[in-house]
């Protein structure tokens, strides 16, 4: 058989060679003369979680969008699941899912219809039994036929995560996932994310929630002024120490708010 000269496909074997899901080196994103990200480098292993903390305007969402291949950096390199996302972004998109502020649900569709739409558009099995199993896993089976517009913020977040289950994503990117959730919703989401990691998935969570963010993280990074100013194991950081470091490194003079 002739060698494959087409697009490189990301596979579990690729990342197994390095044990890394993400390798980001010297990422920079500018708009005109303004640098939103400035020399950002980090790595994330398979089965691990990274929580990004930082004031508004410091580049957290921009970094997530670059990792998700929704935006190109101005310079730097990025590999996800073993593939170069800047040269072949389509090769890794099947391994990535992103849940943003709005959860990206269709308000006039039922939960089941939302999942069917996502499955068909993503080229996944859209059989009803599989869709209902995903809803059961996120505890929405009793609301399968209700329109999403009737759902609370927490229920919409669960519906978006059911989409993740359908897509078999191995890297999950979350932008402020705990916002708008009550205590029970935050607890459920934390448990879901820990379960996702336990199955070998990797997480990057951008949040203002110190306690919930640290609870799902193996590492915690603080972004300030477009740079990572702290990157430490979560186990080495108590909440009080983390808040003190955050105040010192991210809320100092000249930091965007």
PDB file of C-alpha atoms in Angstrom:
ATOM      1  CA  UNK A   1       0.000   0.000   0.000  1.00  0.00           C
ATOM      2  CA  UNK A   2       1.233   3.502  -0.779  1.00  0.00           C
ATOM      3  CA  UNK A   3       1.985   5.829   2.125  1.00  0.00           C
ATOM      4  CA  UNK A   4      -0.697   8.285   3.188  1.00  0.00           C
ATOM      5  CA  UNK A   5       0.228  11.670   1.761  1.00  0.00           C
ATOM      6  CA  UNK A   6      -2.971  13.375   2.861  1.00  0.00           C
ATOM      7  CA  UNK A   7      -3.870  15.243   6.018  1.00  0.00           C
ATOM      8  CA  UNK A   8      -2.409  13.846   9.211  1.00  0.00           C
ATOM      9  CA  UNK A   9      -5.171  12.492  11.449  1.00  0.00           C
ATOM     10  CA  UNK A  10      -4.912  12.971  15.199  1.00  0.00           C
ATOM     11  CA  UNK A  11      -5.075   9.654  17.024  1.00  0.00           C
ATOM     12  CA  UNK A  12      -4.695   8.322  20.519  1.00  0.00           C
ATOM     13  CA  UNK A  13      -1.368   6.842  19.397  1.00  0.00           C
ATOM     14  CA  UNK A  14      -0.005  10.303  18.581  1.00  0.00           C
ATOM     15  CA  UNK A  15      -0.583  11.701  22.047  1.00  0.00           C
ATOM     16  CA  UNK A  16       0.524   8.439  23.669  1.00  0.00           C
ATOM     17  CA  UNK A  17       3.980   9.073  22.258  1.00  0.00           C
ATOM     18  CA  UNK A  18       4.296  12.199  24.373  1.00  0.00           C
ATOM     19  CA  UNK A  19       1.638  11.715  27.071  1.00  0.00           C
ATOM     20  CA  UNK A  20       0.430  15.207  26.214  1.00  0.00           C
ATOM     21  CA  UNK A  21      -2.898  16.455  24.974  1.00  0.00           C
ATOM     22  CA  UNK A  22      -1.773  20.086  24.525  1.00  0.00           C
ATOM     23  CA  UNK A  23       1.649  21.540  23.726  1.00  0.00           C
ATOM     24  CA  UNK A  24       1.509  25.322  23.361  1.00  0.00           C
ATOM     25  CA  UNK A  25       4.705  27.279  22.770  1.00  0.00           C
ATOM     26  CA  UNK A  26       5.132  31.060  22.653  1.00  0.00           C
ATOM     27  CA  UNK A  27       1.540  31.773  21.580  1.00  0.00           C
ATOM     28  CA  UNK A  28       0.905  35.414  20.771  1.00  0.00           C
ATOM     29  CA  UNK A  29      -2.299  37.070  19.581  1.00  0.00           C
ATOM     30  CA  UNK A  30      -2.379  40.725  18.602  1.00  0.00           C
ATOM     31  CA  UNK A  31      -5.000  43.103  17.277  1.00  0.00           C
ATOM     32  CA  UNK A  32      -3.148  45.986  15.725  1.00  0.00           C
ATOM     33  CA  UNK A  33      -0.653  47.116  18.334  1.00  0.00           C
ATOM     34  CA  UNK A  34      -2.528  45.442  21.205  1.00  0.00           C
ATOM     35  CA  UNK A  35      -1.282  42.044  22.423  1.00  0.00           C
ATOM     36  CA  UNK A  36      -4.121  39.995  23.938  1.00  0.00           C
ATOM     37  CA  UNK A  37      -1.802  37.026  24.472  1.00  0.00           C
ATOM     38  CA  UNK A  38       1.932  37.542  24.811  1.00  0.00           C
ATOM     39  CA  UNK A  39       4.336  34.563  24.806  1.00  0.00           C
ATOM     40  CA  UNK A  40       2.036  31.960  26.376  1.00  0.00           C
ATOM     41  CA  UNK A  41       3.485  28.461  26.746  1.00  0.00           C
ATOM     42  CA  UNK A  42       2.027  25.477  28.618  1.00  0.00           C
ATOM     43  CA  UNK A  43       1.489  21.737  28.399  1.00  0.00           C
ATOM     44  CA  UNK A  44      -1.397  19.526  29.503  1.00  0.00           C
ATOM     45  CA  UNK A  45      -1.276  15.763  29.839  1.00  0.00           C
ATOM     46  CA  UNK A  46      -4.021  13.317  28.950  1.00  0.00           C
ATOM     47  CA  UNK A  47      -6.390  12.765  31.863  1.00  0.00           C
ATOM     48  CA  UNK A  48      -5.442  16.113  33.415  1.00  0.00           C
ATOM     49  CA  UNK A  49      -7.227  19.395  34.083  1.00  0.00           C
ATOM     50  CA  UNK A  50      -5.899  22.945  33.883  1.00  0.00           C
ATOM     51  CA  UNK A  51      -7.839  25.801  35.474  1.00  0.00           C
ATOM     52  CA  UNK A  52      -7.174  29.304  34.096  1.00  0.00           C
ATOM     53  CA  UNK A  53      -7.781  32.212  36.447  1.00  0.00           C
ATOM     54  CA  UNK A  54      -7.519  35.887  35.615  1.00  0.00           C
ATOM     55  CA  UNK A  55      -9.430  39.171  35.476  1.00  0.00           C
ATOM     56  CA  UNK A  56     -11.647  39.991  32.508  1.00  0.00           C
ATOM     57  CA  UNK A  57      -9.641  41.079  29.499  1.00  0.00           C
ATOM     58  CA  UNK A  58      -6.514  39.068  30.207  1.00  0.00           C
ATOM     59  CA  UNK A  59      -6.904  36.597  27.342  1.00  0.00           C
ATOM     60  CA  UNK A  60      -8.587  33.518  28.865  1.00  0.00           C
ATOM     61  CA  UNK A  61     -11.337  33.238  26.246  1.00  0.00           C
ATOM     62  CA  UNK A  62      -8.915  34.076  23.434  1.00  0.00           C
ATOM     63  CA  UNK A  63      -6.636  31.244  24.559  1.00  0.00           C
ATOM     64  CA  UNK A  64      -9.534  28.781  24.663  1.00  0.00           C
ATOM     65  CA  UNK A  65     -10.623  29.792  21.160  1.00  0.00           C
ATOM     66  CA  UNK A  66      -7.098  29.310  19.820  1.00  0.00           C
ATOM     67  CA  UNK A  67      -6.845  25.836  21.373  1.00  0.00           C
ATOM     68  CA  UNK A  68     -10.290  25.035  19.946  1.00  0.00           C
ATOM     69  CA  UNK A  69      -8.999  26.008  16.447  1.00  0.00           C
ATOM     70  CA  UNK A  70     -11.668  28.724  16.226  1.00  0.00           C
ATOM     71  CA  UNK A  71      -8.974  31.410  16.028  1.00  0.00           C
ATOM     72  CA  UNK A  72      -5.394  31.481  14.788  1.00  0.00           C
ATOM     73  CA  UNK A  73      -2.610  32.951  16.898  1.00  0.00           C
ATOM     74  CA  UNK A  74      -0.468  35.699  15.426  1.00  0.00           C
ATOM     75  CA  UNK A  75       2.618  33.599  16.170  1.00  0.00           C
ATOM     76  CA  UNK A  76       3.712  30.552  18.143  1.00  0.00           C
ATOM     77  CA  UNK A  77       3.015  26.832  17.816  1.00  0.00           C
ATOM     78  CA  UNK A  78       0.249  24.571  19.094  1.00  0.00           C
ATOM     79  CA  UNK A  79      -0.209  20.823  19.039  1.00  0.00           C
ATOM     80  CA  UNK A  80      -3.378  19.100  20.248  1.00  0.00           C
ATOM     81  CA  UNK A  81      -3.700  15.305  20.436  1.00  0.00           C
ATOM     82  CA  UNK A  82      -0.391  15.035  18.602  1.00  0.00           C
ATOM     83  CA  UNK A  83      -1.291  17.184  15.573  1.00  0.00           C
ATOM     84  CA  UNK A  84      -0.163  20.668  14.574  1.00  0.00           C
ATOM     85  CA  UNK A  85      -3.382  22.680  14.801  1.00  0.00           C
ATOM     86  CA  UNK A  86      -1.991  25.616  12.841  1.00  0.00           C
ATOM     87  CA  UNK A  87      -1.155  23.504   9.783  1.00  0.00           C
ATOM     88  CA  UNK A  88      -4.058  21.052   9.957  1.00  0.00           C
ATOM     89  CA  UNK A  89      -6.804  22.240  12.327  1.00  0.00           C
ATOM     90  CA  UNK A  90      -9.374  19.873  10.815  1.00  0.00           C
ATOM     91  CA  UNK A  91      -7.267  16.938  12.001  1.00  0.00           C
ATOM     92  CA  UNK A  92      -8.007  17.600  15.678  1.00  0.00           C
ATOM     93  CA  UNK A  93     -11.475  19.141  15.705  1.00  0.00           C
ATOM     94  CA  UNK A  94     -13.108  15.783  16.310  1.00  0.00           C
ATOM     95  CA  UNK A  95     -11.131  15.456  19.551  1.00  0.00           C
ATOM     96  CA  UNK A  96     -12.184  18.866  20.914  1.00  0.00           C
ATOM     97  CA  UNK A  97     -15.429  20.240  22.295  1.00  0.00           C
ATOM     98  CA  UNK A  98     -16.039  23.643  23.832  1.00  0.00           C
ATOM     99  CA  UNK A  99     -18.789  24.809  26.163  1.00  0.00           C
ATOM    100  CA  UNK A 100     -19.043  28.586  26.381  1.00  0.00           C
ATOM    101  CA  UNK A 101     -21.114  31.103  28.318  1.00  0.00           C
ATOM    102  CA  UNK A 102     -24.322  30.510  26.368  1.00  0.00           C
ATOM    103  CA  UNK A 103     -23.990  26.718  26.053  1.00  0.00           C
ATOM    104  CA  UNK A 104     -24.966  27.021  22.349  1.00  0.00           C
ATOM    105  CA  UNK A 105     -28.352  25.313  22.649  1.00  0.00           C
ATOM    106  CA  UNK A 106     -31.275  25.957  20.308  1.00  0.00           C
ATOM    107  CA  UNK A 107     -34.020  27.427  22.458  1.00  0.00           C
ATOM    108  CA  UNK A 108     -36.984  26.336  20.312  1.00  0.00           C
ATOM    109  CA  UNK A 109     -35.861  22.724  20.059  1.00  0.00           C
ATOM    110  CA  UNK A 110     -36.415  20.117  22.728  1.00  0.00           C
ATOM    111  CA  UNK A 111     -33.463  18.545  24.520  1.00  0.00           C
ATOM    112  CA  UNK A 112     -33.792  15.451  22.340  1.00  0.00           C
ATOM    113  CA  UNK A 113     -34.044  17.521  19.149  1.00  0.00           C
ATOM    114  CA  UNK A 114     -30.964  19.508  20.122  1.00  0.00           C
ATOM    115  CA  UNK A 115     -28.981  16.313  20.553  1.00  0.00           C
ATOM    116  CA  UNK A 116     -30.266  14.852  17.293  1.00  0.00           C
ATOM    117  CA  UNK A 117     -29.276  18.023  15.420  1.00  0.00           C
ATOM    118  CA  UNK A 118     -25.772  18.033  16.946  1.00  0.00           C
ATOM    119  CA  UNK A 119     -25.293  14.323  16.247  1.00  0.00           C
ATOM    120  CA  UNK A 120     -26.328  14.596  12.595  1.00  0.00           C
ATOM    121  CA  UNK A 121     -24.231  17.712  11.986  1.00  0.00           C
ATOM    122  CA  UNK A 122     -21.221  16.055  13.642  1.00  0.00           C
ATOM    123  CA  UNK A 123     -21.595  12.825  11.687  1.00  0.00           C
ATOM    124  CA  UNK A 124     -22.319  10.776  14.810  1.00  0.00           C
ATOM    125  CA  UNK A 125     -24.855   8.052  15.556  1.00  0.00           C
ATOM    126  CA  UNK A 126     -28.214   9.839  15.957  1.00  0.00           C
ATOM    127  CA  UNK A 127     -30.199   6.808  17.091  1.00  0.00           C
ATOM    128  CA  UNK A 128     -32.801   7.701  19.699  1.00  0.00           C
ATOM    129  CA  UNK A 129     -31.564   5.131  22.216  1.00  0.00           C
ATOM    130  CA  UNK A 130     -28.092   6.687  22.139  1.00  0.00           C
ATOM    131  CA  UNK A 131     -29.465  10.213  22.441  1.00  0.00           C
ATOM    132  CA  UNK A 132     -31.649   9.285  25.399  1.00  0.00           C
ATOM    133  CA  UNK A 133     -28.708   7.501  27.053  1.00  0.00           C
ATOM    134  CA  UNK A 134     -26.689  10.729  26.828  1.00  0.00           C
ATOM    135  CA  UNK A 135     -29.560  12.691  28.384  1.00  0.00           C
ATOM    136  CA  UNK A 136     -29.807  10.103  31.154  1.00  0.00           C
ATOM    137  CA  UNK A 137     -26.089  10.484  31.908  1.00  0.00           C
ATOM    138  CA  UNK A 138     -26.542  14.243  32.435  1.00  0.00           C
ATOM    139  CA  UNK A 139     -29.789  13.678  34.386  1.00  0.00           C
ATOM    140  CA  UNK A 140     -32.088  15.244  31.796  1.00  0.00           C
ATOM    141  CA  UNK A 141     -33.961  12.124  30.689  1.00  0.00           C
ATOM    142  CA  UNK A 142     -37.219  13.371  32.284  1.00  0.00           C
ATOM    143  CA  UNK A 143     -36.955  16.598  30.260  1.00  0.00           C
ATOM    144  CA  UNK A 144     -36.095  15.045  26.900  1.00  0.00           C
ATOM    145  CA  UNK A 145     -39.154  16.449  25.137  1.00  0.00           C
ATOM    146  CA  UNK A 146     -39.185  19.890  26.748  1.00  0.00           C
ATOM    147  CA  UNK A 147     -38.055  22.939  24.792  1.00  0.00           C
ATOM    148  CA  UNK A 148     -34.682  24.263  25.853  1.00  0.00           C
ATOM    149  CA  UNK A 149     -36.142  27.739  26.417  1.00  0.00           C
ATOM    150  CA  UNK A 150     -37.865  26.373  29.525  1.00  0.00           C
ATOM    151  CA  UNK A 151     -34.563  25.134  31.008  1.00  0.00           C
ATOM    152  CA  UNK A 152     -32.589  26.793  33.793  1.00  0.00           C
ATOM    153  CA  UNK A 153     -28.960  27.800  33.196  1.00  0.00           C
ATOM    154  CA  UNK A 154     -27.825  24.598  34.861  1.00  0.00           C
ATOM    155  CA  UNK A 155     -30.052  22.426  32.689  1.00  0.00           C
ATOM    156  CA  UNK A 156     -28.754  24.123  29.529  1.00  0.00           C
ATOM    157  CA  UNK A 157     -25.208  23.463  30.693  1.00  0.00           C
ATOM    158  CA  UNK A 158     -26.065  19.795  31.182  1.00  0.00           C
ATOM    159  CA  UNK A 159     -27.582  19.645  27.705  1.00  0.00           C
ATOM    160  CA  UNK A 160     -24.399  21.103  26.215  1.00  0.00           C
ATOM    161  CA  UNK A 161     -22.386  18.454  28.072  1.00  0.00           C
ATOM    162  CA  UNK A 162     -24.632  15.716  26.675  1.00  0.00           C
ATOM    163  CA  UNK A 163     -23.412  16.909  23.266  1.00  0.00           C
ATOM    164  CA  UNK A 164     -19.850  16.292  24.502  1.00  0.00           C
ATOM    165  CA  UNK A 165     -20.772  12.691  25.308  1.00  0.00           C
ATOM    166  CA  UNK A 166     -22.129  12.177  21.788  1.00  0.00           C
ATOM    167  CA  UNK A 167     -19.005  13.545  20.157  1.00  0.00           C
ATOM    168  CA  UNK A 168     -16.512  11.440  22.115  1.00  0.00           C
ATOM    169  CA  UNK A 169     -14.319  14.496  22.679  1.00  0.00           C
ATOM    170  CA  UNK A 170     -11.032  13.894  24.477  1.00  0.00           C
ATOM    171  CA  UNK A 171     -10.306  17.563  25.167  1.00  0.00           C
ATOM    172  CA  UNK A 172     -13.005  19.680  26.775  1.00  0.00           C
ATOM    173  CA  UNK A 173     -12.668  23.474  26.905  1.00  0.00           C
ATOM    174  CA  UNK A 174     -15.010  25.348  29.256  1.00  0.00           C
ATOM    175  CA  UNK A 175     -15.461  29.109  29.553  1.00  0.00           C
ATOM    176  CA  UNK A 176     -16.983  30.126  32.915  1.00  0.00           C
ATOM    177  CA  UNK A 177     -18.898  26.840  33.269  1.00  0.00           C
ATOM    178  CA  UNK A 178     -19.907  27.452  36.904  1.00  0.00           C
ATOM    179  CA  UNK A 179     -21.528  30.855  36.263  1.00  0.00           C
ATOM    180  CA  UNK A 180     -25.259  30.923  36.997  1.00  0.00           C
ATOM    181  CA  UNK A 181     -25.314  27.529  38.709  1.00  0.00           C
ATOM    182  CA  UNK A 182     -26.656  26.957  42.190  1.00  0.00           C
ATOM    183  CA  UNK A 183     -24.728  24.920  44.739  1.00  0.00           C
ATOM    184  CA  UNK A 184     -26.220  21.613  43.575  1.00  0.00           C
ATOM    185  CA  UNK A 185     -25.480  22.460  39.939  1.00  0.00           C
ATOM    186  CA  UNK A 186     -21.875  23.338  40.712  1.00  0.00           C
ATOM    187  CA  UNK A 187     -21.441  20.083  42.623  1.00  0.00           C
ATOM    188  CA  UNK A 188     -22.918  18.059  39.745  1.00  0.00           C
ATOM    189  CA  UNK A 189     -20.732  19.798  37.167  1.00  0.00           C
ATOM    190  CA  UNK A 190     -17.609  19.241  39.249  1.00  0.00           C
ATOM    191  CA  UNK A 191     -18.379  15.540  39.502  1.00  0.00           C
ATOM    192  CA  UNK A 192     -19.054  15.330  35.752  1.00  0.00           C
ATOM    193  CA  UNK A 193     -15.710  16.942  34.942  1.00  0.00           C
ATOM    194  CA  UNK A 194     -13.815  14.672  37.339  1.00  0.00           C
ATOM    195  CA  UNK A 195     -15.491  11.680  35.696  1.00  0.00           C
ATOM    196  CA  UNK A 196     -14.503  12.997  32.255  1.00  0.00           C
ATOM    197  CA  UNK A 197     -10.874  13.177  33.390  1.00  0.00           C
ATOM    198  CA  UNK A 198     -11.043   9.716  34.933  1.00  0.00           C
ATOM    199  CA  UNK A 199     -12.024   8.336  31.510  1.00  0.00           C
ATOM    200  CA  UNK A 200      -8.837   9.821  30.036  1.00  0.00           C
ATOM    201  CA  UNK A 201     -10.207  13.185  28.931  1.00  0.00           C
ATOM    202  CA  UNK A 202      -8.353  16.459  29.423  1.00  0.00           C
ATOM    203  CA  UNK A 203      -9.879  19.761  30.589  1.00  0.00           C
ATOM    204  CA  UNK A 204      -9.078  23.443  30.294  1.00  0.00           C
ATOM    205  CA  UNK A 205     -11.429  25.519  32.456  1.00  0.00           C
ATOM    206  CA  UNK A 206     -11.438  29.328  32.391  1.00  0.00           C
ATOM    207  CA  UNK A 207     -13.266  30.580  35.465  1.00  0.00           C
ATOM    208  CA  UNK A 208     -13.547  33.198  38.182  1.00  0.00           C
ATOM    209  CA  UNK A 209     -14.634  30.492  40.642  1.00  0.00           C
ATOM    210  CA  UNK A 210     -11.582  29.662  42.739  1.00  0.00           C
ATOM    211  CA  UNK A 211     -13.019  26.785  44.764  1.00  0.00           C
ATOM    212  CA  UNK A 212     -14.867  25.035  41.925  1.00  0.00           C
ATOM    213  CA  UNK A 213     -12.001  25.597  39.494  1.00  0.00           C
ATOM    214  CA  UNK A 214      -9.356  24.178  41.810  1.00  0.00           C
ATOM    215  CA  UNK A 215     -11.633  21.239  42.598  1.00  0.00           C
ATOM    216  CA  UNK A 216     -11.398  19.884  39.027  1.00  0.00           C
ATOM    217  CA  UNK A 217      -7.776  20.886  38.316  1.00  0.00           C
ATOM    218  CA  UNK A 218      -4.422  19.175  38.418  1.00  0.00           C
ATOM    219  CA  UNK A 219      -2.776  22.513  37.685  1.00  0.00           C
ATOM    220  CA  UNK A 220      -3.799  26.128  38.158  1.00  0.00           C
ATOM    221  CA  UNK A 221      -2.529  28.969  35.971  1.00  0.00           C
ATOM    222  CA  UNK A 222      -3.083  32.701  36.391  1.00  0.00           C
ATOM    223  CA  UNK A 223      -3.248  34.914  33.306  1.00  0.00           C
ATOM    224  CA  UNK A 224      -2.457  38.603  33.686  1.00  0.00           C
ATOM    225  CA  UNK A 225      -1.687  41.070  30.940  1.00  0.00           C
ATOM    226  CA  UNK A 226      -1.855  38.294  28.349  1.00  0.00           C
ATOM    227  CA  UNK A 227       0.870  36.242  30.079  1.00  0.00           C
ATOM    228  CA  UNK A 228       0.866  33.205  32.358  1.00  0.00           C
ATOM    229  CA  UNK A 229       2.274  34.649  35.566  1.00  0.00           C
ATOM    230  CA  UNK A 230       1.789  31.507  37.686  1.00  0.00           C
ATOM    231  CA  UNK A 231       1.476  27.815  36.821  1.00  0.00           C
ATOM    232  CA  UNK A 232       1.503  25.396  39.776  1.00  0.00           C
ATOM    233  CA  UNK A 233       0.077  22.003  40.792  1.00  0.00           C
ATOM    234  CA  UNK A 234      -3.374  22.471  42.312  1.00  0.00           C
ATOM    235  CA  UNK A 235      -2.452  20.205  45.214  1.00  0.00           C
ATOM    236  CA  UNK A 236       0.289  22.644  46.218  1.00  0.00           C
ATOM    237  CA  UNK A 237      -2.096  25.600  46.486  1.00  0.00           C
ATOM    238  CA  UNK A 238      -4.488  26.225  49.354  1.00  0.00           C
ATOM    239  CA  UNK A 239      -7.393  28.521  48.527  1.00  0.00           C
ATOM    240  CA  UNK A 240      -6.102  31.304  50.772  1.00  0.00           C
ATOM    241  CA  UNK A 241      -2.644  31.105  49.230  1.00  0.00           C
ATOM    242  CA  UNK A 242      -4.165  31.113  45.753  1.00  0.00           C
ATOM    243  CA  UNK A 243      -6.295  34.185  46.502  1.00  0.00           C
ATOM    244  CA  UNK A 244      -3.262  35.987  47.879  1.00  0.00           C
ATOM    245  CA  UNK A 245      -1.161  35.149  44.828  1.00  0.00           C
ATOM    246  CA  UNK A 246      -4.018  36.145  42.536  1.00  0.00           C
ATOM    247  CA  UNK A 247      -4.300  39.529  44.237  1.00  0.00           C
ATOM    248  CA  UNK A 248      -0.533  40.062  44.032  1.00  0.00           C
ATOM    249  CA  UNK A 249      -0.036  38.884  40.438  1.00  0.00           C
ATOM    250  CA  UNK A 250      -3.298  39.683  38.665  1.00  0.00           C
ATOM    251  CA  UNK A 251      -4.897  42.620  40.483  1.00  0.00           C
ATOM    252  CA  UNK A 252      -1.805  44.771  40.657  1.00  0.00           C
ATOM    253  CA  UNK A 253      -1.225  48.153  39.002  1.00  0.00           C
ATOM    254  CA  UNK A 254      -1.579  48.079  35.250  1.00  0.00           C
ATOM    255  CA  UNK A 255      -3.559  44.833  35.091  1.00  0.00           C
ATOM    256  CA  UNK A 256      -6.670  44.856  32.892  1.00  0.00           C
ATOM    257  CA  UNK A 257      -9.963  44.381  34.681  1.00  0.00           C
TER     258      UNK A 257
END
